PDB file of C-alpha atoms in Angstrom:
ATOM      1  CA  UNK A   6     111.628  95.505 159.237  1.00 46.00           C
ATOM      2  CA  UNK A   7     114.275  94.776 156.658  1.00 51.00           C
ATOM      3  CA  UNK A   8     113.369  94.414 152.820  1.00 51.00           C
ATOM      4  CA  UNK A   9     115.238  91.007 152.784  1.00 55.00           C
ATOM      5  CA  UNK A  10     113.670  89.676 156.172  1.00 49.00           C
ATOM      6  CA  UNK A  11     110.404  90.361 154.354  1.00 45.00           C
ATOM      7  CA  UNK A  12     110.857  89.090 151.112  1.00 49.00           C
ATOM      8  CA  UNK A  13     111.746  86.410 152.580  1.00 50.00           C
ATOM      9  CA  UNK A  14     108.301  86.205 154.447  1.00 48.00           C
ATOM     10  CA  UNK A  15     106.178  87.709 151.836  1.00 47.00           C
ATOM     11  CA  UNK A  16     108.078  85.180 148.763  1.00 44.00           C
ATOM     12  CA  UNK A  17     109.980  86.716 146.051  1.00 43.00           C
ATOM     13  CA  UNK A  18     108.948  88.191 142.670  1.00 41.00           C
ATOM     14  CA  UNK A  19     109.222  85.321 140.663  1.00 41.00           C
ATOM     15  CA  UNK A  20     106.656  83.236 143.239  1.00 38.00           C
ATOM     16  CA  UNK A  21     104.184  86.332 142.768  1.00 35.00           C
ATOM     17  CA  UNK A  22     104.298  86.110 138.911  1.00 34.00           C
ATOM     18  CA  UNK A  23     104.034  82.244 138.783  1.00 34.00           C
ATOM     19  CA  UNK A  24     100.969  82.404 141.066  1.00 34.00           C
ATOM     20  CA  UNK A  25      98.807  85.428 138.964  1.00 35.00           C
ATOM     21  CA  UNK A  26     100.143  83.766 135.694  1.00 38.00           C
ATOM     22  CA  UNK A  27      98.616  80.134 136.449  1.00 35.00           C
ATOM     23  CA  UNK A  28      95.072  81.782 137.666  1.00 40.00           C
ATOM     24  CA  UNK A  29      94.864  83.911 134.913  1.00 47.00           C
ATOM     25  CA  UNK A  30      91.889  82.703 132.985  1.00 49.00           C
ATOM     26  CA  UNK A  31      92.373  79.682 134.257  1.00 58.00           C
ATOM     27  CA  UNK A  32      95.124  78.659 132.276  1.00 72.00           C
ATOM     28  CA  UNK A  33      92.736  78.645 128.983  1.00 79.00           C
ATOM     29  CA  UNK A  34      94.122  80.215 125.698  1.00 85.00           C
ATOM     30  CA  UNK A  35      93.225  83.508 123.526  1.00 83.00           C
ATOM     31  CA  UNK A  36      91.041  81.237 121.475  1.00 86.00           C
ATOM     32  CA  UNK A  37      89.732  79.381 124.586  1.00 89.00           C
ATOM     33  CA  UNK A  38      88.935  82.048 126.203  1.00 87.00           C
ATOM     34  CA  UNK A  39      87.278  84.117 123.389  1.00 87.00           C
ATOM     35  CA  UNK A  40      85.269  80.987 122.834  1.00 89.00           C
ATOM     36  CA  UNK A  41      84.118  80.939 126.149  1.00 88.00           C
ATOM     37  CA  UNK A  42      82.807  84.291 126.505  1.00 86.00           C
ATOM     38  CA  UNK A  43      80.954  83.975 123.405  1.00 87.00           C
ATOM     39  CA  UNK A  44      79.260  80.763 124.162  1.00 90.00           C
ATOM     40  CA  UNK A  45      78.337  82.412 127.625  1.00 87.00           C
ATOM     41  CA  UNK A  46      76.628  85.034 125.105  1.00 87.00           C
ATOM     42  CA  UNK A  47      74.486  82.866 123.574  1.00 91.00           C
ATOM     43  CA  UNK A  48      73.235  80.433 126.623  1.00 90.00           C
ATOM     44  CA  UNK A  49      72.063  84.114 127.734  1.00 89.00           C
ATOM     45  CA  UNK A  50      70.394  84.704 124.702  1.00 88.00           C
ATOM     46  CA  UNK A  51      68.873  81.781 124.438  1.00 90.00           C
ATOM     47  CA  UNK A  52      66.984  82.639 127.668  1.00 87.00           C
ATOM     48  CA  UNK A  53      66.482  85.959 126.515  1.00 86.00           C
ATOM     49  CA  UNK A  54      68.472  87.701 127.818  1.00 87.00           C
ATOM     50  CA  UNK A  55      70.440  90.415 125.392  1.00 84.00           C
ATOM     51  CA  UNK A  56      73.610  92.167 125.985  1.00 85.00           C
ATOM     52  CA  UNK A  57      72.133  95.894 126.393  1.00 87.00           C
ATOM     53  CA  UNK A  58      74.755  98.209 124.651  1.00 82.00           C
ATOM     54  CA  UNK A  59      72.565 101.238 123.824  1.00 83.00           C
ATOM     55  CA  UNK A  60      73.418 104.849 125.232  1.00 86.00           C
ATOM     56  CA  UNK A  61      69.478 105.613 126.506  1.00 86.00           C
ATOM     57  CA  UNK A  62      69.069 105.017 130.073  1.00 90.00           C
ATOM     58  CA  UNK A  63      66.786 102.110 131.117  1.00 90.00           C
ATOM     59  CA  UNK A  64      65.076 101.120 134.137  1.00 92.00           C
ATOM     60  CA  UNK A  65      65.567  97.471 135.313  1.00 94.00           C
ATOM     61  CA  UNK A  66      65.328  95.400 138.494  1.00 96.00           C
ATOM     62  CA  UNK A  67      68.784  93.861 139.545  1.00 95.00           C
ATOM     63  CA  UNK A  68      68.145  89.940 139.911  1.00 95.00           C
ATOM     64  CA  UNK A  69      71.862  88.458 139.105  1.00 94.00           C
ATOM     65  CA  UNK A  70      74.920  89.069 138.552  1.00 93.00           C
ATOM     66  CA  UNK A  71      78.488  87.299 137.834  1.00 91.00           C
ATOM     67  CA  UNK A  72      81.900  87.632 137.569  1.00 90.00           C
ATOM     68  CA  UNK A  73      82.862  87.317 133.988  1.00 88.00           C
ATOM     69  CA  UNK A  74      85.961  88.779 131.522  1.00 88.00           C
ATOM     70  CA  UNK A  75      85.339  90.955 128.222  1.00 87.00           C
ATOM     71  CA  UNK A  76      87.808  91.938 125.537  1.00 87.00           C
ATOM     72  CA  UNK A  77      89.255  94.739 124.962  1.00 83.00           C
ATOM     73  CA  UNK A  78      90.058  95.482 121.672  1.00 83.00           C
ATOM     74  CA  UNK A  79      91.590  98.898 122.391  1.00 84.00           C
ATOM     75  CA  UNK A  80      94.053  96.843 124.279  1.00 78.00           C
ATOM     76  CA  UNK A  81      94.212  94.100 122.713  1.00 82.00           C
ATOM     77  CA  UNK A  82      93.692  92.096 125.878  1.00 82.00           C
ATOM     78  CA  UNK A  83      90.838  90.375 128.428  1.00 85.00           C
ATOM     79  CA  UNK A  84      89.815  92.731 131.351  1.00 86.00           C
ATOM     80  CA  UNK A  85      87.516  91.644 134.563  1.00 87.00           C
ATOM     81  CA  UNK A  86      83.950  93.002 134.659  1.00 90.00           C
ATOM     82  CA  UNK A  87      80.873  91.850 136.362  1.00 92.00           C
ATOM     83  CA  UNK A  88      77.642  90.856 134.554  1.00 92.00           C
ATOM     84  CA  UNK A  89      74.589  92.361 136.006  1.00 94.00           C
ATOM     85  CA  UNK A  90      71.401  91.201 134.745  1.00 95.00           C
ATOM     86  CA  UNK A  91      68.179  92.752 135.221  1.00 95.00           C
ATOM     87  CA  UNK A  92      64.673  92.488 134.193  1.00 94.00           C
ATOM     88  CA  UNK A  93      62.687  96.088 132.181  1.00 92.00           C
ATOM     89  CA  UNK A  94      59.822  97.541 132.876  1.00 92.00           C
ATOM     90  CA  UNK A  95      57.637  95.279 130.211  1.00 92.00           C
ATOM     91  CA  UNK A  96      59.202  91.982 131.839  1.00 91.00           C
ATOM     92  CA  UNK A  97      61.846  91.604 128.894  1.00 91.00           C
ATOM     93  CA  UNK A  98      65.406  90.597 130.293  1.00 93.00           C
ATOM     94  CA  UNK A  99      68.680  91.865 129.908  1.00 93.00           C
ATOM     95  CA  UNK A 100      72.097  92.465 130.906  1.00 93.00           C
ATOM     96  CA  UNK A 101      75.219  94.983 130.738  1.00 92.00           C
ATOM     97  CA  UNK A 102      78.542  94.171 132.028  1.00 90.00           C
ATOM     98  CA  UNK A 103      80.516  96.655 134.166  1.00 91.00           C
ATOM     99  CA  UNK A 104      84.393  96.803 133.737  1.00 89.00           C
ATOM    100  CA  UNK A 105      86.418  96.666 137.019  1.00 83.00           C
ATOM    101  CA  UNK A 106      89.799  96.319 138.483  1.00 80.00           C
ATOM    102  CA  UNK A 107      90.230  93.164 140.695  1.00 78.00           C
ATOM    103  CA  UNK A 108      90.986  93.635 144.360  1.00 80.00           C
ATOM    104  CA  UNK A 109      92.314  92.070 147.399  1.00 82.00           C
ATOM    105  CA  UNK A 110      93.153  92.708 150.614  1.00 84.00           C
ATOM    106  CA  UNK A 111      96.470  91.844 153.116  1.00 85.00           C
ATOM    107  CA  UNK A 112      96.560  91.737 156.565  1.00 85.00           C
ATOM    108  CA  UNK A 113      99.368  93.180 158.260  1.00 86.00           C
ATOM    109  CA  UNK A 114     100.388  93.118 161.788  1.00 88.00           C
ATOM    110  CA  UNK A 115      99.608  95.890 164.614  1.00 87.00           C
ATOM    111  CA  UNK A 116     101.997  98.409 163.871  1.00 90.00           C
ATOM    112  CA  UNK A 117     103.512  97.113 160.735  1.00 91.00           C
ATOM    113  CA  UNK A 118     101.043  98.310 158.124  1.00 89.00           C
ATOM    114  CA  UNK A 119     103.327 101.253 156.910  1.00 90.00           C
ATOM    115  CA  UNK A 120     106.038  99.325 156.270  1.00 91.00           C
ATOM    116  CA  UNK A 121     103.925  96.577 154.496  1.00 89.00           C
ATOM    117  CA  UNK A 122     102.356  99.336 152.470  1.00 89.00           C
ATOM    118  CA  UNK A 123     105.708 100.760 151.580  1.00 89.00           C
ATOM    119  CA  UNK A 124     106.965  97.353 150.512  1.00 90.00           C
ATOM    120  CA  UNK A 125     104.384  96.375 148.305  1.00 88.00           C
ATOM    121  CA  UNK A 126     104.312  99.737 146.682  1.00 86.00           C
ATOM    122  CA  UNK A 127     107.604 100.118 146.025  1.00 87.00           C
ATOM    123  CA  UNK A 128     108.012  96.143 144.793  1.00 86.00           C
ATOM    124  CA  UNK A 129     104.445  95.963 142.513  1.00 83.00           C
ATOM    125  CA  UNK A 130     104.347  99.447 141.384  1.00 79.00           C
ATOM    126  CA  UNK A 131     104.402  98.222 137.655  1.00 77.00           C
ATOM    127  CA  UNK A 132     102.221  95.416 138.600  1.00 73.00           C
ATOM    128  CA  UNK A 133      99.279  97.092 140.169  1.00 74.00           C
ATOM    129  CA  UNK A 134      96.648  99.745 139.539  1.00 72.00           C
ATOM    130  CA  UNK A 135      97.018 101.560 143.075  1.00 80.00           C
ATOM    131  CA  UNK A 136      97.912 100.663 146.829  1.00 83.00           C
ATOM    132  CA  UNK A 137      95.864 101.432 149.490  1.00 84.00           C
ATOM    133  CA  UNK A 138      96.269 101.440 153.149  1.00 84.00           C
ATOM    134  CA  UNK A 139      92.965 100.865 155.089  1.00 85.00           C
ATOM    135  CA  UNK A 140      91.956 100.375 158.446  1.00 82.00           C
ATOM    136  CA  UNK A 141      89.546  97.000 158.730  1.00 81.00           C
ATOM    137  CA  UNK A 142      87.930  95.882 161.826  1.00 81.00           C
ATOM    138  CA  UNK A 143      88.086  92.534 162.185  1.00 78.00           C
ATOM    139  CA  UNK A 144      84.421  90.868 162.910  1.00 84.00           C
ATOM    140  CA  UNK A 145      84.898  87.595 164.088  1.00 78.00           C
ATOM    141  CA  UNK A 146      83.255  86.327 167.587  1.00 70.00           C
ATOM    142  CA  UNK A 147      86.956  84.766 168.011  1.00 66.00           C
TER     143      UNK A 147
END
């Protein structure tokens, strides 16, 4: 498959950076943002349940968790993480959020995946973290 006959297919750059721009904290600003993740902070600790930032390892049952975004101040910059929150071993509540890269995944045709895997690599390889080429079975009754 050509480069150009899948661009064309696939949409150019500038459609890929409108699209992750626009989702991108849903539009909010900095101080929107910042804002939001602080107020999220406090509705948890008003049902007690405290950001656990200690080093000592602590045993907790898993009974939520959430998609949220911290700051980074190294970076200067908002990073996705999950929010896991747990109940200790006296009943008291609280929860630690785990850092993590988002994901997704594309479907390719049978017998194309190579060259899908080389285009994306080679056009997003300042964009994203890593590519990956997996094998998925697909698990619909279809």
């Amino acid at each position: 498959m050509e480069e150009e006959e899948f661009e064309e297919n696939a949409g150019n750059n500038d459609d890929f950076t409108e699209d992750v721009v626009a989702s991108t904290g849903l539009g909010l600003s900095f101080e929107k943002r910042l804002e939001r993740l602080s107020q999220s902070d406090r509705i948890d600790q008003l049902y007690g349940c405290l950001r656990y930032s200690a080093f000592e390892e602590r045993i907790g049952w898993l009974y939520n968790l959430q998609p949220c975004e911290l700051f980074d101040e190294d970076r200067r910059r908002f990073v996705s993480a999950l929010d896991l929150y747990f109940i200790g071993e006296i009943g008291d509540r609280f929860k630690i959020s785990i850092v993590y890269p988002p994901y997704f995944y594309v479907g390719a045709k049978l017998g194309r995946e190579n060259d899908v895997y080389a285009y994306l690599s080679k056009r997003y390889h300042n964009r994203c973290l890593s590519c990956d080429l997996l094998a998925k079975e697909d698990l619909g009754m279809n």
